[in-house]
PDB file of C-alpha atoms in Angstrom:
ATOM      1  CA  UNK A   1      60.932   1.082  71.128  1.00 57.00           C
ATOM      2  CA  UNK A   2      60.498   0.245  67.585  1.00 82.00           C
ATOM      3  CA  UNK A   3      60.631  -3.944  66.773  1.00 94.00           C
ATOM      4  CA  UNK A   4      62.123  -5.836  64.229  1.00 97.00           C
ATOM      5  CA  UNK A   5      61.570  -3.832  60.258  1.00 97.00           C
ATOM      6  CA  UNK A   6      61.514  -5.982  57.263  1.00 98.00           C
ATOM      7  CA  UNK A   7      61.456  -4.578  53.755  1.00 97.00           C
ATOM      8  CA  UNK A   8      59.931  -4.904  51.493  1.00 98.00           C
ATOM      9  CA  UNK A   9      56.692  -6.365  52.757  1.00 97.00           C
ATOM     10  CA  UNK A  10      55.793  -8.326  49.373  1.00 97.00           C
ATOM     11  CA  UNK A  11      58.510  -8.912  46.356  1.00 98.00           C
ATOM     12  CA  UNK A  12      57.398 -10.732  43.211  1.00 98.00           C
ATOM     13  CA  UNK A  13      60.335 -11.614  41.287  1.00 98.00           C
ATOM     14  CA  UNK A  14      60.721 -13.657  37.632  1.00 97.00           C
ATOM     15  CA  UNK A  15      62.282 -17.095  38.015  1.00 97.00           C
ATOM     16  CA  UNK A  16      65.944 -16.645  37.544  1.00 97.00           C
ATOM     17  CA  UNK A  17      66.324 -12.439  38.656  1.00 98.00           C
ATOM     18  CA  UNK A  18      68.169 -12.395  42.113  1.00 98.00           C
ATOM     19  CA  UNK A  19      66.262 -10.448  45.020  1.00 98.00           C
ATOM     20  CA  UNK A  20      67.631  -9.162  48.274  1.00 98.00           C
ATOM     21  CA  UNK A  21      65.581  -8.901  51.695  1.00 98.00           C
ATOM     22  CA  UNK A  22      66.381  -6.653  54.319  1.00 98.00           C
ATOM     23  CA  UNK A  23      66.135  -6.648  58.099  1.00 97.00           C
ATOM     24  CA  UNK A  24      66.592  -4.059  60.635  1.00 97.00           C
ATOM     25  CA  UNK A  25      67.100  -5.799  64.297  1.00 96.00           C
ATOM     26  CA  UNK A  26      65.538  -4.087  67.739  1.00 95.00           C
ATOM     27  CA  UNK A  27      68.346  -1.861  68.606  1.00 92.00           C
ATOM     28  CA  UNK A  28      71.119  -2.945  70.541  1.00 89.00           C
ATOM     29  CA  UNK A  29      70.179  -6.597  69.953  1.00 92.00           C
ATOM     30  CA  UNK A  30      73.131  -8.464  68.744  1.00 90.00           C
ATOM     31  CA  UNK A  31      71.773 -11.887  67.545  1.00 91.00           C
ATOM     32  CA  UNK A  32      70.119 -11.611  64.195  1.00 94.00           C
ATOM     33  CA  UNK A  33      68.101 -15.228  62.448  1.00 95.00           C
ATOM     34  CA  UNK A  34      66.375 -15.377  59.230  1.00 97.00           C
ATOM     35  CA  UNK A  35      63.626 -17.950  58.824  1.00 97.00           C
ATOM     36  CA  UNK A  36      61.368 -19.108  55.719  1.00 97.00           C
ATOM     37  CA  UNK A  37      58.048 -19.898  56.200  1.00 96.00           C
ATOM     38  CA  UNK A  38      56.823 -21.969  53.377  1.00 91.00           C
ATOM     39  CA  UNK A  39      52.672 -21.922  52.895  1.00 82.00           C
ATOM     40  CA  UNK A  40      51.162 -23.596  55.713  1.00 73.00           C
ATOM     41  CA  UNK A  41      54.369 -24.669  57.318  1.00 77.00           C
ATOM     42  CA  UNK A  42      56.371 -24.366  60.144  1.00 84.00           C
ATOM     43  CA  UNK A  43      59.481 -21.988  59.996  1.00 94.00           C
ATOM     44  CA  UNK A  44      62.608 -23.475  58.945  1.00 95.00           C
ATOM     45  CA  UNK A  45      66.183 -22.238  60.309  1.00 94.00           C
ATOM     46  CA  UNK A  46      68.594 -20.437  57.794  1.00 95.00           C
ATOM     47  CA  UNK A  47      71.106 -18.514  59.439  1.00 94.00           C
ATOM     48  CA  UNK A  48      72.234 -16.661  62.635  1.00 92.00           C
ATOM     49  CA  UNK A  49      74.544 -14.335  63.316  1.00 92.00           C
ATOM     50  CA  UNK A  50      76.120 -12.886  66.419  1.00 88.00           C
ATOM     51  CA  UNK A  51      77.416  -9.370  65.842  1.00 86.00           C
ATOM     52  CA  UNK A  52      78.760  -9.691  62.177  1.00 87.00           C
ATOM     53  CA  UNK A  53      79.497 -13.238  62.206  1.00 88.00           C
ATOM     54  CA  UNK A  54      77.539 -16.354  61.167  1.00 85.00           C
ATOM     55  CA  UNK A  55      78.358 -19.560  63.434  1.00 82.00           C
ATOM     56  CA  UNK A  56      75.748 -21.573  61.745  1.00 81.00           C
ATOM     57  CA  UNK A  57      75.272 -21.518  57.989  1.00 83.00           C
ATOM     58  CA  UNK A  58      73.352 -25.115  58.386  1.00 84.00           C
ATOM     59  CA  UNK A  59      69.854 -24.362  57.133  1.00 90.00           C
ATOM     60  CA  UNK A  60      70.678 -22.318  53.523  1.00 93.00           C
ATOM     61  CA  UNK A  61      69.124 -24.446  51.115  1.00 92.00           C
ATOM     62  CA  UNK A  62      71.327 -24.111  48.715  1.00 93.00           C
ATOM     63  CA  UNK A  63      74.432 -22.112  47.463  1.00 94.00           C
ATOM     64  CA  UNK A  64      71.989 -19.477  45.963  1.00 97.00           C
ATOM     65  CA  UNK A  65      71.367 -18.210  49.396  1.00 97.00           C
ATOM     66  CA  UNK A  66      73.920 -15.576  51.270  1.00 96.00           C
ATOM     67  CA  UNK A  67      73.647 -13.564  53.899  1.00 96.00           C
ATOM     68  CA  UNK A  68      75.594 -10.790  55.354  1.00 94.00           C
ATOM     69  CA  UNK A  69      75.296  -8.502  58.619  1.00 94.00           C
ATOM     70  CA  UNK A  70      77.423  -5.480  58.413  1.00 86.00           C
ATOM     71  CA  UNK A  71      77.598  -2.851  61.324  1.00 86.00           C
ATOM     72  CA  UNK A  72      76.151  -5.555  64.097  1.00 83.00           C
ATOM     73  CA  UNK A  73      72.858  -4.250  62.899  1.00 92.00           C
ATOM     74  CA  UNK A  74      71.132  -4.420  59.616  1.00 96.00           C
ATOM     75  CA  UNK A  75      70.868  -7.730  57.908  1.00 96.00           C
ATOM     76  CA  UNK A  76      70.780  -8.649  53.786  1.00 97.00           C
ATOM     77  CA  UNK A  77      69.527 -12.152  52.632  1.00 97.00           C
ATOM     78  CA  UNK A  78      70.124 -12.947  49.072  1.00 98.00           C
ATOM     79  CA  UNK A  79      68.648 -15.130  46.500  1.00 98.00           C
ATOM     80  CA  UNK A  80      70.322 -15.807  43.523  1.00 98.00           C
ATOM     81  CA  UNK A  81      68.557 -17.219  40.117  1.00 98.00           C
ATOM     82  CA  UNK A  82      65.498 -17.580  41.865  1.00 98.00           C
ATOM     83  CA  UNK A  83      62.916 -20.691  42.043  1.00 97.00           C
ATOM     84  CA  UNK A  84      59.405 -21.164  41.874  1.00 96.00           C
ATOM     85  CA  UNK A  85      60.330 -23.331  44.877  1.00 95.00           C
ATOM     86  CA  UNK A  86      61.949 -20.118  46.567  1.00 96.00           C
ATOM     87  CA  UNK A  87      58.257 -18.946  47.377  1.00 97.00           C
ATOM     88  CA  UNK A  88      57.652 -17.839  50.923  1.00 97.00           C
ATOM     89  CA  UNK A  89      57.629 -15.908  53.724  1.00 97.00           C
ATOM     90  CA  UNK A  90      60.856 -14.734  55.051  1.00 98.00           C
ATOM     91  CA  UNK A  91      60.794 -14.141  58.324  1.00 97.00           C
ATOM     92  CA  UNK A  92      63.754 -12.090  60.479  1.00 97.00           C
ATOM     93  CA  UNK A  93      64.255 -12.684  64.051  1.00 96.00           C
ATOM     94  CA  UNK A  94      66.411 -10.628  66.702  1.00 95.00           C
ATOM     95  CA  UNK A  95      67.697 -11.387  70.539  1.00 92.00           C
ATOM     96  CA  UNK A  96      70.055  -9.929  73.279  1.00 88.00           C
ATOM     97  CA  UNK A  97      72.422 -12.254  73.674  1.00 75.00           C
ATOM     98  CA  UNK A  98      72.256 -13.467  77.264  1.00 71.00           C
ATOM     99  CA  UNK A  99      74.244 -16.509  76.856  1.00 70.00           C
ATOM    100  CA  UNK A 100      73.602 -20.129  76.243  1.00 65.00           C
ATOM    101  CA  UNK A 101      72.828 -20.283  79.818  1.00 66.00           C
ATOM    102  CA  UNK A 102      69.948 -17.976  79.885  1.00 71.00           C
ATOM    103  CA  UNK A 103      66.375 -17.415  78.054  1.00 77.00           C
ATOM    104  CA  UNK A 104      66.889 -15.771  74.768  1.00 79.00           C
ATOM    105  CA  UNK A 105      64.103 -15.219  73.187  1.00 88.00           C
ATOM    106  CA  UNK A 106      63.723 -14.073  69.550  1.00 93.00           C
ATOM    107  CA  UNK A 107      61.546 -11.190  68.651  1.00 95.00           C
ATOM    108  CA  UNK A 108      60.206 -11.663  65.091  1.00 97.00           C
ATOM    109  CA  UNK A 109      59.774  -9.015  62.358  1.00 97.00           C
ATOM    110  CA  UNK A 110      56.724  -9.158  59.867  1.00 96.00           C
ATOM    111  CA  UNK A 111      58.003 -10.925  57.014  1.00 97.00           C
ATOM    112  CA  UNK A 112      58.883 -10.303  53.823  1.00 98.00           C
ATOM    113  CA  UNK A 113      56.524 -12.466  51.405  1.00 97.00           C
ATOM    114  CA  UNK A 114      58.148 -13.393  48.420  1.00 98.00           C
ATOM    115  CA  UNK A 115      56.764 -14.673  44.970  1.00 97.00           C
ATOM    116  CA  UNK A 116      58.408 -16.245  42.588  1.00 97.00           C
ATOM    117  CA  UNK A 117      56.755 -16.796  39.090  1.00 96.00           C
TER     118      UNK A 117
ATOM    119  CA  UNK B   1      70.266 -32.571  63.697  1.00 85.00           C
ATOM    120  CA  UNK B   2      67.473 -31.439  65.666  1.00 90.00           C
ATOM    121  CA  UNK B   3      64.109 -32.695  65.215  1.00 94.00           C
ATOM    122  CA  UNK B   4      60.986 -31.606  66.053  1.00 96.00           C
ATOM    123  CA  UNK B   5      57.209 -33.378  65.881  1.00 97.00           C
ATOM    124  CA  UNK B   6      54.283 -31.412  67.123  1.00 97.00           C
ATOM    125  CA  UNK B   7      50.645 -32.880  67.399  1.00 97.00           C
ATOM    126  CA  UNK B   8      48.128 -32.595  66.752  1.00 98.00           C
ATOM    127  CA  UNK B   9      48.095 -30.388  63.363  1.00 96.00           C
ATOM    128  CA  UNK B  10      44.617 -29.324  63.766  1.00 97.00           C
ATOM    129  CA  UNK B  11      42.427 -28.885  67.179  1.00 98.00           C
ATOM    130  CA  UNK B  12      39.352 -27.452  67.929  1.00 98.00           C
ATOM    131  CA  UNK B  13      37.617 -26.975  71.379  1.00 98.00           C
ATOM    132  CA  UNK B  14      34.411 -25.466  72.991  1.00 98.00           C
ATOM    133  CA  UNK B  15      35.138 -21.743  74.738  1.00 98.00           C
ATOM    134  CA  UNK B  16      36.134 -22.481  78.228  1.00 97.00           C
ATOM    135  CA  UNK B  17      37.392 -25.980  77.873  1.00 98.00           C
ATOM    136  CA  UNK B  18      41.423 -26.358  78.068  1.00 98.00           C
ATOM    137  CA  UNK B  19      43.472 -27.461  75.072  1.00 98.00           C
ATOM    138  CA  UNK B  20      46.632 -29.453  74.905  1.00 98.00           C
ATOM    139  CA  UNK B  21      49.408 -29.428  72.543  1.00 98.00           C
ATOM    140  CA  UNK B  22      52.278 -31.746  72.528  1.00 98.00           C
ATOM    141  CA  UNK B  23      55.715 -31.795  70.877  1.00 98.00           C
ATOM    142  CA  UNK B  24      58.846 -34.487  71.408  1.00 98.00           C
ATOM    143  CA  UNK B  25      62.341 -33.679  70.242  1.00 97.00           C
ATOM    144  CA  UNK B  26      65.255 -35.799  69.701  1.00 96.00           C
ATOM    145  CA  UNK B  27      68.579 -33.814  70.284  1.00 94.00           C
ATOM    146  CA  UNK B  28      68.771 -34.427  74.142  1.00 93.00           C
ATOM    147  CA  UNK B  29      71.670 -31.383  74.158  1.00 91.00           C
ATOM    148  CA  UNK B  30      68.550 -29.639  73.565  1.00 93.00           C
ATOM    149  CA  UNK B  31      67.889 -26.837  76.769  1.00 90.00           C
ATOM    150  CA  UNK B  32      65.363 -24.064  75.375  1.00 92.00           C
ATOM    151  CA  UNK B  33      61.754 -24.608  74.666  1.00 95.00           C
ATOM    152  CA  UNK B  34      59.760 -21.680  73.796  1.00 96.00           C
ATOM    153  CA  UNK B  35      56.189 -21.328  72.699  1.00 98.00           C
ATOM    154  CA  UNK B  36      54.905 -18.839  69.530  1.00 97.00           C
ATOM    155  CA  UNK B  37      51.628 -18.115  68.254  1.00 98.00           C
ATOM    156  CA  UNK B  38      50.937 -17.016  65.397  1.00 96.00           C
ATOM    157  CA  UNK B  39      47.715 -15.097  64.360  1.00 96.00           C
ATOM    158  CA  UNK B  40      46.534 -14.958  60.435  1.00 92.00           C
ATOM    159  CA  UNK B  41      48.921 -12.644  58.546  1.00 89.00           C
ATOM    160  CA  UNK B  42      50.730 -11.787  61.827  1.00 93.00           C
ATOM    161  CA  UNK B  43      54.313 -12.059  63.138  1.00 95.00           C
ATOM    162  CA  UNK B  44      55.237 -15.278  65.686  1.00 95.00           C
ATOM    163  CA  UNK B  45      54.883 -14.107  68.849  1.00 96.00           C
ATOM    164  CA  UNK B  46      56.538 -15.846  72.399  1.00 96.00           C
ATOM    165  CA  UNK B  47      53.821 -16.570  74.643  1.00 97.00           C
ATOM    166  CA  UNK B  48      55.873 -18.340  76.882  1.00 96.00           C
ATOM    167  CA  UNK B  49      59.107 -20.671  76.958  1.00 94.00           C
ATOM    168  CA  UNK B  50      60.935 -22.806  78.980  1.00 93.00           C
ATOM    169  CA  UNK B  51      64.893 -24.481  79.671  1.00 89.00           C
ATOM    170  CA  UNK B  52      65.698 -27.921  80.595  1.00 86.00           C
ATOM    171  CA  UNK B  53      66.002 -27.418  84.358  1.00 85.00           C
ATOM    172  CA  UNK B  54      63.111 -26.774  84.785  1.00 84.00           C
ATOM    173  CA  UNK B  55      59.805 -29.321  84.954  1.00 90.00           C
ATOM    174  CA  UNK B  56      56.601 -26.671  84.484  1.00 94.00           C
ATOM    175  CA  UNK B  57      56.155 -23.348  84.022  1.00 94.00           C
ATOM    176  CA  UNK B  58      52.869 -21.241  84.382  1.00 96.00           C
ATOM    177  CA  UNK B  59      51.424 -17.997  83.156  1.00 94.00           C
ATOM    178  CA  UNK B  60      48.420 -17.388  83.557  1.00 96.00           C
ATOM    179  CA  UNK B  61      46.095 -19.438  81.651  1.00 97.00           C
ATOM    180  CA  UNK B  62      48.691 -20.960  79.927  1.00 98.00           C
ATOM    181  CA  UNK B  63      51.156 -23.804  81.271  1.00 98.00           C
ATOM    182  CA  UNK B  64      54.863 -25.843  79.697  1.00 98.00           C
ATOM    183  CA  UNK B  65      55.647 -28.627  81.194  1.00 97.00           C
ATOM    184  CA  UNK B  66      58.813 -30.808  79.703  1.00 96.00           C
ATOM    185  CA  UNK B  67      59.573 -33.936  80.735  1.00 95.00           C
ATOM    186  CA  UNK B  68      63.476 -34.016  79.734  1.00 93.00           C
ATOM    187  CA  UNK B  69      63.476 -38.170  79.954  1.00 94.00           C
ATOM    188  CA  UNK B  70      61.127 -38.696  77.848  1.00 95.00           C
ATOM    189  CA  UNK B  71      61.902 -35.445  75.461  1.00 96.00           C
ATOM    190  CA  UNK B  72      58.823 -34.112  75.192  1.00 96.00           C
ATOM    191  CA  UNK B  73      56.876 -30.835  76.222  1.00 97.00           C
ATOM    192  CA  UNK B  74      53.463 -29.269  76.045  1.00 98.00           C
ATOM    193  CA  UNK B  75      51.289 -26.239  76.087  1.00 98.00           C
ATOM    194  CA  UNK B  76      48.485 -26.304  78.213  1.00 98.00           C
ATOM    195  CA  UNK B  77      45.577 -23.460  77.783  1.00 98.00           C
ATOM    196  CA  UNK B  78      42.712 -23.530  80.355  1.00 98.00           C
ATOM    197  CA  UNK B  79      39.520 -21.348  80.126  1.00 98.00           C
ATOM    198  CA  UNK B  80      40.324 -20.789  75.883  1.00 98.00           C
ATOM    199  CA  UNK B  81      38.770 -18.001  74.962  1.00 97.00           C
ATOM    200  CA  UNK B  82      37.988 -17.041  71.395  1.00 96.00           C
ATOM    201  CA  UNK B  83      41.126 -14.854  71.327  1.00 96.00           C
ATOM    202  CA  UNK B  84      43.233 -17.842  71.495  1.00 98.00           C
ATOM    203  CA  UNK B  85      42.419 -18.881  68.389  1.00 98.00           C
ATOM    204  CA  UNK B  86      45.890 -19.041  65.814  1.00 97.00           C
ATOM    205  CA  UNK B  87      48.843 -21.571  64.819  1.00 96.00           C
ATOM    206  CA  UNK B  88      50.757 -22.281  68.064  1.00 98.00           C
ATOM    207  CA  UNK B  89      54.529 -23.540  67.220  1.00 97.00           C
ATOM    208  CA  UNK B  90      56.572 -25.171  70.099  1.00 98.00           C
ATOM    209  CA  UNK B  91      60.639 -25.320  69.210  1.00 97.00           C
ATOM    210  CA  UNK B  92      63.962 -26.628  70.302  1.00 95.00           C
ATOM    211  CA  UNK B  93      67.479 -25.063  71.090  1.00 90.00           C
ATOM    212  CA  UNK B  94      70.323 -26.815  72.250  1.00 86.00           C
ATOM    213  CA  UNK B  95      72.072 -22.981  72.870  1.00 78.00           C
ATOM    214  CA  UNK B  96      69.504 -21.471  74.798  1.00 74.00           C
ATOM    215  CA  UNK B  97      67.546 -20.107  71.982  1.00 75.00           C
ATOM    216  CA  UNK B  98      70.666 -17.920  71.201  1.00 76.00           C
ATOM    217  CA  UNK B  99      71.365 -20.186  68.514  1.00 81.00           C
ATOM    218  CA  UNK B 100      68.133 -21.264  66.022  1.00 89.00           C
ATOM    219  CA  UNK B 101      65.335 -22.507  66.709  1.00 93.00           C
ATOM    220  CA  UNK B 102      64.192 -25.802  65.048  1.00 95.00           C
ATOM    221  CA  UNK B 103      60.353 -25.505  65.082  1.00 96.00           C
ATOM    222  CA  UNK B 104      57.878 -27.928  64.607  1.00 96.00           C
ATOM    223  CA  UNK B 105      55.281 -27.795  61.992  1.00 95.00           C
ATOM    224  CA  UNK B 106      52.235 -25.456  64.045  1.00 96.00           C
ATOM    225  CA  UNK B 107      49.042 -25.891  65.669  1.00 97.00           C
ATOM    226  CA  UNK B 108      45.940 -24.617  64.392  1.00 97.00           C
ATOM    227  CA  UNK B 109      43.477 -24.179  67.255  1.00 98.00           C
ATOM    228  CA  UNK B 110      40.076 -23.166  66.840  1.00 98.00           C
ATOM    229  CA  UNK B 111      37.958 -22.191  69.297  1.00 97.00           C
ATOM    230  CA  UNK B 112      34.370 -23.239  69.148  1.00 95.00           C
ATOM    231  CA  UNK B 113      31.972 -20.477  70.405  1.00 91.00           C
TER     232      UNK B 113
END
């Protein structure tokens, strides 16, 4: 079946304009993650959700960064006033949920690489 | 918080020789270690991943082994081949990967023909 969708595939946005980033999960999966990956980095954690609810909100950056899941399926990140800093790759991630007792791994999408000037 | 340290940043090996990467954590509630790999312009992809009760794991050509006491794990690679070249990234979950994934900051092997 299909993977993990991401749109769009590049965004280049003016310092300050909000942008939102979309991910569509592998069906039926109900763990959802958003990553960033800076240039040349590793990825760093932003959120998960299971179903339509976020446990961990730990790795936003900052309070210009939401996220919402609506459905148990498709996923929105938002960035507010964005930052030159804000530059990256955001990368979307989906599981089954097989319990904290199991192997759950996370299928990545492609990205969505975002400039900010 | 988690933390993650992966080493070395860059290696580089002769076709056919085996390759070593090594990574220590430092939440010991940690219990999921996968592996990804990550080719130029290409989505992270599992190659293969491991939980706490377990010591080594093999597939193939490629091997984890975690030694929970110490809190660190590694991927071996025997026989590289040129196809192996990319950014490998080991990570840590203390929820079975369900929850995230706290990586560590990549690989980049390079296989020498």
């Amino acid at each position: 079946g299909a993977g993990v969708s991401q749109s769009p595939s590049n965004k280049v946005t003016e310092k300050g304009k909000d942008v939102e980033l979309r991910c569509d999960p592998i069906s039926g999966h109900t763990a959802l993650y958003w990553y960033r990956q800076s240039l040349g980095q590793g990825l760093e954690f932003l959120i998960y959700f299971q179903g339509n609810s976020a446990p961990d909100k730990s790795g936003l950056p900052s309070d210009r960064f939401s996220a919402e899941r609506t459905g148990g399926s498709v996923s929105t990140l938002t960035i507010q006033r964005t930052q030159q800093e804000d530059s990256a790759v955001y990368l979307c991630a989906s599981s089954l949920d097989r319990g904290l007792l199991s192997y759950n791994e996370q299928f990545f999408g492609p990205g969505t690489r975002l400039t900010v000037l | 918080g988690e933390n993650v340290e992966q080493h070395p940043s860059t290696l580089s090996v002769q076709e056919g020789d085996s390759a070593v990467i090594k990574c220590t954590y430092s939440d010991s509630a940690s219990n999921y270690f996968p592996w990804y790999k990550q080719e130029l312009g290409k989505r992270p992809q599992l190659i293969i991943d491991i939980r706490s009760n377990v010591g080594e794991k093999k597939d193939q050509r490629i091997a984890v082994t975690l030694n929970k006491t110490a809190k660190h794990f590694s991927l071996h690679i025997t026989e590289t081949q040129p196809e192996d070249s990319a950014v490998y990234f080991c990570a840590a979950s203390a929820g079975g990967g369900a929850d995230g994934l706290t990586f560590g900051k990549g690989t980049h092997l390079i296989i020498q023909p």
